[in-house]
Coordinates of C-alpha atoms in Angstrom, one line a residue:
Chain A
X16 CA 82.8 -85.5 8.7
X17 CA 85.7 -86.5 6.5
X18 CA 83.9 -84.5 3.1
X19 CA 84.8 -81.1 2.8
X20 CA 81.8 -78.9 2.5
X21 CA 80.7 -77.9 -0.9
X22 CA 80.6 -73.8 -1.2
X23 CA 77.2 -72.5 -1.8
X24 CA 76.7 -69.2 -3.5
X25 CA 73.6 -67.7 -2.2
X26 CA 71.6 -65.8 -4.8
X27 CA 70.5 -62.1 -4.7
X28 CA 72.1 -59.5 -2.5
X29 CA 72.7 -60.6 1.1
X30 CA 71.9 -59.1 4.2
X31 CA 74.9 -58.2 6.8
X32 CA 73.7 -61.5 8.6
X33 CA 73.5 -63.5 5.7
X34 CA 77.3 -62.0 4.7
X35 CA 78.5 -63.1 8.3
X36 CA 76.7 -66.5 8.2
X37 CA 78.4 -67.3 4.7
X38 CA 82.0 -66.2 5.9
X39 CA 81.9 -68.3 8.8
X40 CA 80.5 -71.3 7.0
X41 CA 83.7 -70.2 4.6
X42 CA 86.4 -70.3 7.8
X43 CA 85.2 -72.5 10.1
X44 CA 87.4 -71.1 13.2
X45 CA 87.8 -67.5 13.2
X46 CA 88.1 -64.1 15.2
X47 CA 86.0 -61.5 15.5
X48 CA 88.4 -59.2 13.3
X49 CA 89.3 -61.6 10.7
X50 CA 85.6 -62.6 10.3
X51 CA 84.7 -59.1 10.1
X52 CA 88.1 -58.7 7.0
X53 CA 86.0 -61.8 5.6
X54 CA 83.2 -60.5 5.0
X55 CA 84.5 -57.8 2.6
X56 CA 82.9 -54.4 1.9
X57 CA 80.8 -52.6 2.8
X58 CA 82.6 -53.2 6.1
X59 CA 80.4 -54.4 8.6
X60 CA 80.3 -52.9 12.2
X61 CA 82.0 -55.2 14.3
X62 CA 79.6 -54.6 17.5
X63 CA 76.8 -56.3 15.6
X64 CA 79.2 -59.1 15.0
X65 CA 80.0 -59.4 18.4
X66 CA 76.4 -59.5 18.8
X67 CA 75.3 -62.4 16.2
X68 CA 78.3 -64.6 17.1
X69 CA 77.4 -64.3 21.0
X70 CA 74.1 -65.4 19.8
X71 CA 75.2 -67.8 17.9
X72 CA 77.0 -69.3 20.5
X73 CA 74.1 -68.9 23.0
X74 CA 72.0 -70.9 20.6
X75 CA 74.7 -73.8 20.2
X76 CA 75.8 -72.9 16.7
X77 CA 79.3 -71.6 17.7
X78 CA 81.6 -72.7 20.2
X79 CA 84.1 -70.4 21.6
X80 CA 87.9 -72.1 21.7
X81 CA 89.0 -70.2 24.4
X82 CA 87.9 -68.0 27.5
X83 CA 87.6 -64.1 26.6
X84 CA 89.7 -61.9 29.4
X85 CA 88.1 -59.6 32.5
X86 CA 87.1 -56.6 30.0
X87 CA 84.7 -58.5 27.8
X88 CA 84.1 -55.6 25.0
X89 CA 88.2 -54.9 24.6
X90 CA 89.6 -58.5 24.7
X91 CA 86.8 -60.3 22.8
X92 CA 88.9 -59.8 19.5
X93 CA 91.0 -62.5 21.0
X94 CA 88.3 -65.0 21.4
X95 CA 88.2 -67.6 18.7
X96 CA 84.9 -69.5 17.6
X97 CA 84.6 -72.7 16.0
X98 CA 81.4 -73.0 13.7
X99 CA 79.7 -76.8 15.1
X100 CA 76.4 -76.8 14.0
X101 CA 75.9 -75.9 10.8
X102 CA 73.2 -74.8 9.0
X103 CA 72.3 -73.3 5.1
X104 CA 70.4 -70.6 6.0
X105 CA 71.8 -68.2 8.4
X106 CA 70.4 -68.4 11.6
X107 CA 67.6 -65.7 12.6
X108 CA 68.5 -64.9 16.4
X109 CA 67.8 -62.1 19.4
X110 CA 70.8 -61.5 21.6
X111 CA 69.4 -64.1 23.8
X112 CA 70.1 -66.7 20.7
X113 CA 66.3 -66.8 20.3
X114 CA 65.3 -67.9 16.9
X115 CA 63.1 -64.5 15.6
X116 CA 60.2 -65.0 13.4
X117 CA 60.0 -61.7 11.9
X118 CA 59.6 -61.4 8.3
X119 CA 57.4 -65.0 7.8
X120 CA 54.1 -63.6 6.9
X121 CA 56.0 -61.9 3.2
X122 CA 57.6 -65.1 2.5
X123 CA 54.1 -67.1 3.3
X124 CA 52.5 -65.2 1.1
X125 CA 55.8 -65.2 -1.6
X126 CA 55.5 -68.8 -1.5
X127 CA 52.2 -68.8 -1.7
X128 CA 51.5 -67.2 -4.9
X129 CA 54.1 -69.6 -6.8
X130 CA 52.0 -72.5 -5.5
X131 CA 48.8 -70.8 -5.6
X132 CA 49.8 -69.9 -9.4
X133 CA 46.6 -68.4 -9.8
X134 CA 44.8 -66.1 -6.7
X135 CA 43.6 -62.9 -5.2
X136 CA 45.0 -61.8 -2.4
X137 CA 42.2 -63.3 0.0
X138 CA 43.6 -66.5 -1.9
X139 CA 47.3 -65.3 -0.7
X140 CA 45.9 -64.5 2.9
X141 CA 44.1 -68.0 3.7
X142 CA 47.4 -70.0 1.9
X143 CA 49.8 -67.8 4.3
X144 CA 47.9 -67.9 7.7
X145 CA 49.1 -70.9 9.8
X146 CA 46.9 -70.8 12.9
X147 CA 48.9 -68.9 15.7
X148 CA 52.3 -69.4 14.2
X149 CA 51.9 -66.6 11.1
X150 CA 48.9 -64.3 11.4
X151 CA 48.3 -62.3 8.0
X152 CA 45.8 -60.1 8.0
X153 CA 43.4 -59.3 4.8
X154 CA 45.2 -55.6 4.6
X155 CA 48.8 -57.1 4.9
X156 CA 47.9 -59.4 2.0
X157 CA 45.9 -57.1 -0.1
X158 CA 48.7 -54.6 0.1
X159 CA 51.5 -56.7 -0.2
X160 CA 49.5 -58.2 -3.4
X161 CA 49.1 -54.7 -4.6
X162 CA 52.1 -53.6 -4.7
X163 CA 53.8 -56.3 -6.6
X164 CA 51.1 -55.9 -8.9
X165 CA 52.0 -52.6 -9.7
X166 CA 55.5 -53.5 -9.8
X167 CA 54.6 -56.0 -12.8
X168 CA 55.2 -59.2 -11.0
X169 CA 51.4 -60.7 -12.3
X170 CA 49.5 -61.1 -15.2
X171 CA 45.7 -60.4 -14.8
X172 CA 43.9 -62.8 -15.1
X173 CA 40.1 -61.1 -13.7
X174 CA 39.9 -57.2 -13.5
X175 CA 38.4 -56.4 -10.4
X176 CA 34.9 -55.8 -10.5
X177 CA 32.5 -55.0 -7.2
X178 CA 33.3 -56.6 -4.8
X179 CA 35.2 -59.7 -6.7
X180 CA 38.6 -58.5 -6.2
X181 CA 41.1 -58.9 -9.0
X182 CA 42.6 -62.5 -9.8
X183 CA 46.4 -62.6 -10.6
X184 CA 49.3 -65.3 -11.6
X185 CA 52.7 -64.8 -10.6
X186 CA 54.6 -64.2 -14.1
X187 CA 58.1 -63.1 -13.0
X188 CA 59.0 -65.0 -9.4
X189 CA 62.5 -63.6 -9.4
X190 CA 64.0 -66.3 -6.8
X191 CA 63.6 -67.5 -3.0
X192 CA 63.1 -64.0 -1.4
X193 CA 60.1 -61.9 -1.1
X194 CA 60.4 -58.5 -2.8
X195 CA 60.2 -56.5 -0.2
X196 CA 57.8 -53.0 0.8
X197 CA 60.5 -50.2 2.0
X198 CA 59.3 -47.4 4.3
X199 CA 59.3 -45.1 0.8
X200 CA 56.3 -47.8 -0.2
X201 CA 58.9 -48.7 -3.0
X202 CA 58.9 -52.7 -4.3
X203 CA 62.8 -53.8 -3.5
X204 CA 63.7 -57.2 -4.7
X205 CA 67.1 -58.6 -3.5
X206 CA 67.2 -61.4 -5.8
X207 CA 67.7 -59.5 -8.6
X208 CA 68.8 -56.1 -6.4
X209 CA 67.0 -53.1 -8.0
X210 CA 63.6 -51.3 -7.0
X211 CA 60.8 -52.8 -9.0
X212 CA 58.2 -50.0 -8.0
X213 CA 58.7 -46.4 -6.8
X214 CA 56.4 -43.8 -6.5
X215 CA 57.1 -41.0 -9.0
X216 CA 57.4 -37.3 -7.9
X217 CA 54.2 -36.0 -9.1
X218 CA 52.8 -39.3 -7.1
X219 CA 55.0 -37.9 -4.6
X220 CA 53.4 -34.0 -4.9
X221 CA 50.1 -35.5 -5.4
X222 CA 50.1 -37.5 -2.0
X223 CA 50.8 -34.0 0.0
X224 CA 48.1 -31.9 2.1
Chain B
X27 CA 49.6 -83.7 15.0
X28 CA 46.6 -83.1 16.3
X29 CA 48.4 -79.8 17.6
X30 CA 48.8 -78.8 14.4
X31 CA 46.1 -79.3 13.1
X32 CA 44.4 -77.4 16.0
X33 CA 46.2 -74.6 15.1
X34 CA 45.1 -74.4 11.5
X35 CA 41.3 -74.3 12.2
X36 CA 38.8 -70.9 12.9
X37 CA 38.6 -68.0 10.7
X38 CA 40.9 -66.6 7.9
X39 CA 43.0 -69.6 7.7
X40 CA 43.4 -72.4 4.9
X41 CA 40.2 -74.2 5.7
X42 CA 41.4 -77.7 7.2
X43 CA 39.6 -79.3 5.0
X44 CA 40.1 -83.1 4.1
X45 CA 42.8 -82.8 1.5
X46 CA 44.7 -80.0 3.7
X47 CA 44.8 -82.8 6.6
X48 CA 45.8 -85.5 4.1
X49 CA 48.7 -83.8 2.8
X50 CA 49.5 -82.8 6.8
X51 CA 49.5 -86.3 7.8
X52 CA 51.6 -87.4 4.4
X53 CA 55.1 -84.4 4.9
X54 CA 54.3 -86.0 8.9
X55 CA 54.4 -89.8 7.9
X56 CA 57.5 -88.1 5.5
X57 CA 59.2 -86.4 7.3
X58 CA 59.5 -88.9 11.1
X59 CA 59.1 -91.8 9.2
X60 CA 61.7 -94.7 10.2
X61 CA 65.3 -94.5 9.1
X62 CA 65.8 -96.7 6.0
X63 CA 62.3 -96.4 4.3
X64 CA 61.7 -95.0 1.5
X65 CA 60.8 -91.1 1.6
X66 CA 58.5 -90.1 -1.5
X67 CA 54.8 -89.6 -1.2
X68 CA 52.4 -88.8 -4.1
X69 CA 49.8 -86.3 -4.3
X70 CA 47.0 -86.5 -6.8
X71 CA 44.0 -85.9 -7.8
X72 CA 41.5 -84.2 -10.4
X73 CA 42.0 -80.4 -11.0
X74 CA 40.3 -77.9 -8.8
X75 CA 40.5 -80.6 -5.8
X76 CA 42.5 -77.9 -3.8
X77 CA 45.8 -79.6 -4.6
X78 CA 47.5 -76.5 -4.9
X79 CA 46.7 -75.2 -1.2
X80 CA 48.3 -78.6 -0.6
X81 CA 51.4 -77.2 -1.7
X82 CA 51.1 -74.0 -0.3
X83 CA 50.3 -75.6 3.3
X84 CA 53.5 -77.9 3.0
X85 CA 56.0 -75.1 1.9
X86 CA 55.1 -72.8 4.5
X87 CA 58.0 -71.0 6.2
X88 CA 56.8 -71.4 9.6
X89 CA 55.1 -75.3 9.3
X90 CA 57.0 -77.9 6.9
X91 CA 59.0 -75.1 5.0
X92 CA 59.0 -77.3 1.8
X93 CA 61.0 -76.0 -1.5
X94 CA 58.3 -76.0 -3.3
X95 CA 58.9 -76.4 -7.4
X96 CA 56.3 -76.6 -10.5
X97 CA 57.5 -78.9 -13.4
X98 CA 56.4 -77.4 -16.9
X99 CA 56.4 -79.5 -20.3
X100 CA 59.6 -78.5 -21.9
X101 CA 61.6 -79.5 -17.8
X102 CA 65.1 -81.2 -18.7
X103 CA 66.8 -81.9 -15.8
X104 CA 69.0 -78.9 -16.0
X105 CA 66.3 -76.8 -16.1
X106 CA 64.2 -78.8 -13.0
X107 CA 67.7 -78.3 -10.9
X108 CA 68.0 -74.7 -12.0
X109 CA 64.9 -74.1 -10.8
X110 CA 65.0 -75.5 -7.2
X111 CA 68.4 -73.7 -6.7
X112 CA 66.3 -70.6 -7.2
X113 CA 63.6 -71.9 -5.1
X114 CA 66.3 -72.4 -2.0
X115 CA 68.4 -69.3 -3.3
X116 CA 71.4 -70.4 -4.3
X117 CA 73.3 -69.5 -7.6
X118 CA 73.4 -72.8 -9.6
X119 CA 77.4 -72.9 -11.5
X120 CA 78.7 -75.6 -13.2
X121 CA 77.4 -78.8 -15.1
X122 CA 74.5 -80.8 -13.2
X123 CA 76.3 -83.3 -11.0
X124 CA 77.8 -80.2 -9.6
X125 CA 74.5 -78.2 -9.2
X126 CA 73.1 -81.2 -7.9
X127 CA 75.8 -82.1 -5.2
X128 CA 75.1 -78.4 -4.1
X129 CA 71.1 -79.2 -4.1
X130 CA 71.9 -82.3 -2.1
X131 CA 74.2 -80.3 0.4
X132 CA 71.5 -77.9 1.1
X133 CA 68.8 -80.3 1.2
X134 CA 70.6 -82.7 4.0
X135 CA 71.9 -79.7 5.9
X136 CA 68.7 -77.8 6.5
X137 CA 66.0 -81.1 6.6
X138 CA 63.6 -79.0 3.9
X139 CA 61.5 -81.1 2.3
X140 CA 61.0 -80.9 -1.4
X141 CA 57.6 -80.1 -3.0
X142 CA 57.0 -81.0 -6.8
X143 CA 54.1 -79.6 -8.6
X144 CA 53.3 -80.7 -12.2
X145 CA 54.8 -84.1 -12.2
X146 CA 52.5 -85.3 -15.3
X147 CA 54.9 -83.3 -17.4
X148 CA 58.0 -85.0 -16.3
X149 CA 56.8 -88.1 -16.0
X150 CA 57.9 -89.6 -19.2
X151 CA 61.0 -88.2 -19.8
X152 CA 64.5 -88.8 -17.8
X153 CA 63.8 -85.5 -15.8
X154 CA 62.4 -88.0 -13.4
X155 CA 65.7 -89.8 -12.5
X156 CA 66.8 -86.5 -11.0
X157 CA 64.1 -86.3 -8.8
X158 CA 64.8 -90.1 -7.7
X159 CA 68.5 -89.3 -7.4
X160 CA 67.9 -86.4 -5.0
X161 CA 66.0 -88.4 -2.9
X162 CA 68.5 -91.6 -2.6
X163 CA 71.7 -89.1 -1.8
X164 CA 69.9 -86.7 0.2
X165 CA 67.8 -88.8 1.6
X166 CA 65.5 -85.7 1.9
X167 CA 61.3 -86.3 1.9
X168 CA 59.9 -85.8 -1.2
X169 CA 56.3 -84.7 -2.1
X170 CA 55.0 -85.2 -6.0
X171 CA 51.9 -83.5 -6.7
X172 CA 49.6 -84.6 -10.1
X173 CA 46.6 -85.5 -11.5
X174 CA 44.7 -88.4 -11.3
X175 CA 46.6 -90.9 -13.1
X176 CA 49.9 -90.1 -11.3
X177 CA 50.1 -93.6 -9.7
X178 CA 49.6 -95.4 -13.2
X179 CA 52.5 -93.5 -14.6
X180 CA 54.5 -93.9 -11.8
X181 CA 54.1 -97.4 -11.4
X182 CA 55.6 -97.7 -15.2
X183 CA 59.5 -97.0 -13.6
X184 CA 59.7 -99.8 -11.4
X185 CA 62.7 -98.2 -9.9
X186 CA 60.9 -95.3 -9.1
X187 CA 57.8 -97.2 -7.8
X188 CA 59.4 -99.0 -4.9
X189 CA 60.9 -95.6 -3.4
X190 CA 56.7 -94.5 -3.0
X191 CA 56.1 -94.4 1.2
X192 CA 52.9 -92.8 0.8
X193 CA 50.2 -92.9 -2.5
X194 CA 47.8 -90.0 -1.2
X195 CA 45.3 -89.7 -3.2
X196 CA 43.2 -85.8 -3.2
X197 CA 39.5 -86.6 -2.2
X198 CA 36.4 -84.9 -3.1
X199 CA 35.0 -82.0 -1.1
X200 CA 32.9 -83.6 1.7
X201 CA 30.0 -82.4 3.5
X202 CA 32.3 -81.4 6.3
X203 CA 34.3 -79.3 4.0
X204 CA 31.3 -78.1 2.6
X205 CA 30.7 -76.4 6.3
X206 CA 34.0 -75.2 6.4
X207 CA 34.2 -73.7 3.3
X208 CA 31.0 -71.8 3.9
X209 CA 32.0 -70.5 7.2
X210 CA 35.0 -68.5 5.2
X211 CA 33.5 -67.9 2.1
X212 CA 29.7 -66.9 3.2
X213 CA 29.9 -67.2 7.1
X214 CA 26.8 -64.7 7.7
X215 CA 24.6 -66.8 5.3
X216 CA 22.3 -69.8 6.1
X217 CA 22.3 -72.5 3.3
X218 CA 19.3 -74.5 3.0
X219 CA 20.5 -77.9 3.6
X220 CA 18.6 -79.2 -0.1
X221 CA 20.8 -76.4 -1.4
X222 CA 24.1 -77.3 0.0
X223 CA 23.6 -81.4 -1.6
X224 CA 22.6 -79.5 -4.8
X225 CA 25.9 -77.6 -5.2
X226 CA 27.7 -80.7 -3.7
X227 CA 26.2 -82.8 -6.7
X228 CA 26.4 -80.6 -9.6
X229 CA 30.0 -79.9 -8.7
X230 CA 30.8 -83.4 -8.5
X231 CA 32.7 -82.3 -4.8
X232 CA 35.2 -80.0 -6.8
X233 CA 36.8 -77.3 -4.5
X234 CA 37.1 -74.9 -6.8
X235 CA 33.7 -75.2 -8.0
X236 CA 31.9 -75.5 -4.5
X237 CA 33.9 -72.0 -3.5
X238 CA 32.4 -69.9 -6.7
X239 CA 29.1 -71.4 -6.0
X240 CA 29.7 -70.5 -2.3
X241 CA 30.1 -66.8 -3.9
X242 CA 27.7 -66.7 -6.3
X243 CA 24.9 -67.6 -3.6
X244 CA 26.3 -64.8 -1.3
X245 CA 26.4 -62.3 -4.8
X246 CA 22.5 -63.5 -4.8
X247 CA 21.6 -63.2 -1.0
X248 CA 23.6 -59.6 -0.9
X249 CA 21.3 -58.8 -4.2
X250 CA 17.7 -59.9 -2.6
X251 CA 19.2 -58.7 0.8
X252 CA 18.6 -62.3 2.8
X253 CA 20.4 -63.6 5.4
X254 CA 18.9 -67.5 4.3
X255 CA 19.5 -68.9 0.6
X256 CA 16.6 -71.1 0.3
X257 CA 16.7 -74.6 -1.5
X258 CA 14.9 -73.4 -4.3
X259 CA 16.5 -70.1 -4.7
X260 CA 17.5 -69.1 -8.3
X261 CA 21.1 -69.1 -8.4
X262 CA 22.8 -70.3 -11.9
X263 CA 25.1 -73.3 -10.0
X264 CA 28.7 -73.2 -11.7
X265 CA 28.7 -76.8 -12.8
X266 CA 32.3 -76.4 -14.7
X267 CA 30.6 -78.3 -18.0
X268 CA 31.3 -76.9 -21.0
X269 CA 28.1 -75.2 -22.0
X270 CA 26.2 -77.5 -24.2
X271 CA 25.2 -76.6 -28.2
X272 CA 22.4 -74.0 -28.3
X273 CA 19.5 -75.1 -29.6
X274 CA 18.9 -74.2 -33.4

């Protein structure tokens, strides 16, 4: 391993494990605390750090340089870790460094619909359903489909009509991750990092009683 | 394999049809094959033939999670490596041996195999070479995906020819499928066996055809309310032939 490693930029706004994973592909060895000053603002809380590198660990990915004292949570800033396996994306682990699977049904049916190019969502539901490794049901797809529709991610291509739903083609695939459904119903795309769809007030009124 | 496949079949999946198994067995035969050969396969096949659920099955996150790319006519290398840094989601900076080593790093590190749609439109033009150079310094597998006279072009860049493992070609929709298929697209309708060779010949065993016929007759049955489209049943069979000139 006599190359150094070329820097990768990952695209779109990253999540806090995605922050952590690119610092310590960055450092190589490091601390707690000085991966945590690493991986900028906003500042991450370092007792989910502690958390992902013990996983990390668990799962063979780190490996710690030297034993941690008798009062784990107060002397584990003195532990070092040495990144030995590496990996591009970051790792998607429990506590018990199991890898975690939520979150693979929206990117089956992302990746779907730019190889479909042209579907409905029973289309997106059928491409995205592996057997018992990613189940998607007909409502996850439809409403997944429907909301990036109204976000303005399709063209039509068929209006629906009976009970032929509509047909759509991906027109703006904004980059590796699936725009994502918030809790407010809103369409939030981290490639590009804005909302894509919100509900408007009246919407908002309207949905009341 | 078999395990997979096992896993793919019943209800509300991608029908294992034929060409879904063919392009399982092609990323497998890719993707273990034996250190030192070669690790492109081809794809092709007439349009409609389900090709494109090919793709979808082999980029799937949780099965062969392949970085799947579609070439368009006006590709230039610059813009066919732009476009699979998006498709891994990494920001592409710099001049293209750069963006490529970076394509390269991320392509040996994470074992991703690399899906390309379209390849009739780079064909011809240099754009190729960058696919070919990938795969020699990443040594990652590589699935193209065209129509039917792929292979003939290919087999024009000699240099290109000898790196093909696998020359898959996309078969027609067989009466097996034809089961499968109408188990997910009209599973509580009976199909009059003189029916189901009629659709199979008038669509020439076009997936996309079969599947809107498969509607049409479940439009019809809903309409007459049956539960059994007979063989003689008068359902307008999509044939996908231009309509021919009306007669004067």
């Amino acid at each position: 391993m006599a190359r150094k490693p070329i820097h990768l930029e990952m695209a779109g706004m990253l999540t806090p494990r995605e922050r952590m994973w690119q610092a310590i592909r960055q450092k190589r060895t490091f601390t707690c605390m000085e991966l945590q000053e690493a991986c900028g603002r906003p500042m991450l809380n370092l007792y989910s750090i502690q958390d992902y590198l013990l996983a990390l660990a668990r799962a063979g990915y780190l490996k710690q340089l030297n034993k941690q004292g008798q009062d784990a949570r107060a002397k584990f800033d003195q532990v070092r870790f040495e990144l030995v396996k590496d990996s591009f994306e970051a790792p998607r682990l429990d506590k018990q460094g199991r890898q975690v699977e939520q979150g693979t049904a929206t990117l089956a049916m992302w990746r779907a619909m730019k190889a479909l190019k042209e579907f409905d969502y029973k289309d997106v539901q059928k491409a995205a359903t592996l057997g018992k490794v990613c189940e998607v049901s007909l409502q996850t797809a439809k409403s997944y489909v429907t909301a990036l529709a109204r976000a303005g991610y399709f063209r039509t291509v068929r209006e629906s009509a009976g009970p032929m739903p509509a047909r759509y083609r991906l027109v703006r695939d904004t980059g590796a991750h699936p725009p994502a459904i918030t809790r407010r119903k809103a369409v939030f795309d981290r490639n590009v990092g804005e909302f894509t769809w919100q509900q408007t007030e009246q919407e908002v009124v309207d949905g009341l009683e | 394999m078999t395990k997979k496949m096992a896993n793919t079949s019943g209800g509300g999946v991608i029908a294992p049809t034929s060409n879904i198994s063919l392009v399982h067995t092609t990323m497998e035969a890719l993707t273990t094959r034996a250190p030192g050969l070669p690790g492109i396969g081809t794809f092709y096949g007439r349009s409609g033939l389900g090709k494109s659920f090919g793709a979808a099955y082999a980029s799937h996150p949780a099965g062969f999670n392949g970085i799947y790319v579609s070439c368009r006519s006006f590709e230039t290398k610059k813009s066919l490596a732009e476009q699979i840094c998006k498709a891994i989601g990494i920001t592409p900076k710099g001049n293209i041996p750069a963006i490529v080593d970076a394509i390269v790093e991320v392509l040996s590190l994470s074992g991703r195999p690399l899906i390309v749609d379209e390849v009739d439109y780079v064909v011809d033009s240099r754009t190729l070479e960058l696919i070919r150079d990938l795969h020699d310094a990443s040594g990652a597998a590589i699935l193209l995906i065209g129509e039917e006279h792929l292979p003939a072009k290919l087999k024009r860049h000699e240099r290109f020819d000898n790196r093909v493992l696998i020359w898959q070609p996309a078969v027609a929709c067989t009466v097996a499928d034809f089961e499968l298929l109408a188990k997910q697209y009209a599973s509580e309708i009976r199909i009059d066996p003189e029916l189901k060779k009629r659709v199979l010949a008038e669509t020439q065993g076009i997936t996309r055809r079969v599947v809107v016929n498969l509607e049409n007759i479940k439009r019809w049955c809903d309409r007459q309310g049956a539960k059994e489209a007979p063989a003689d049943c008068n359902v307008d069979l999509y044939t996908g032939r231009a309509p021919g000139r009306a007669g004067l």
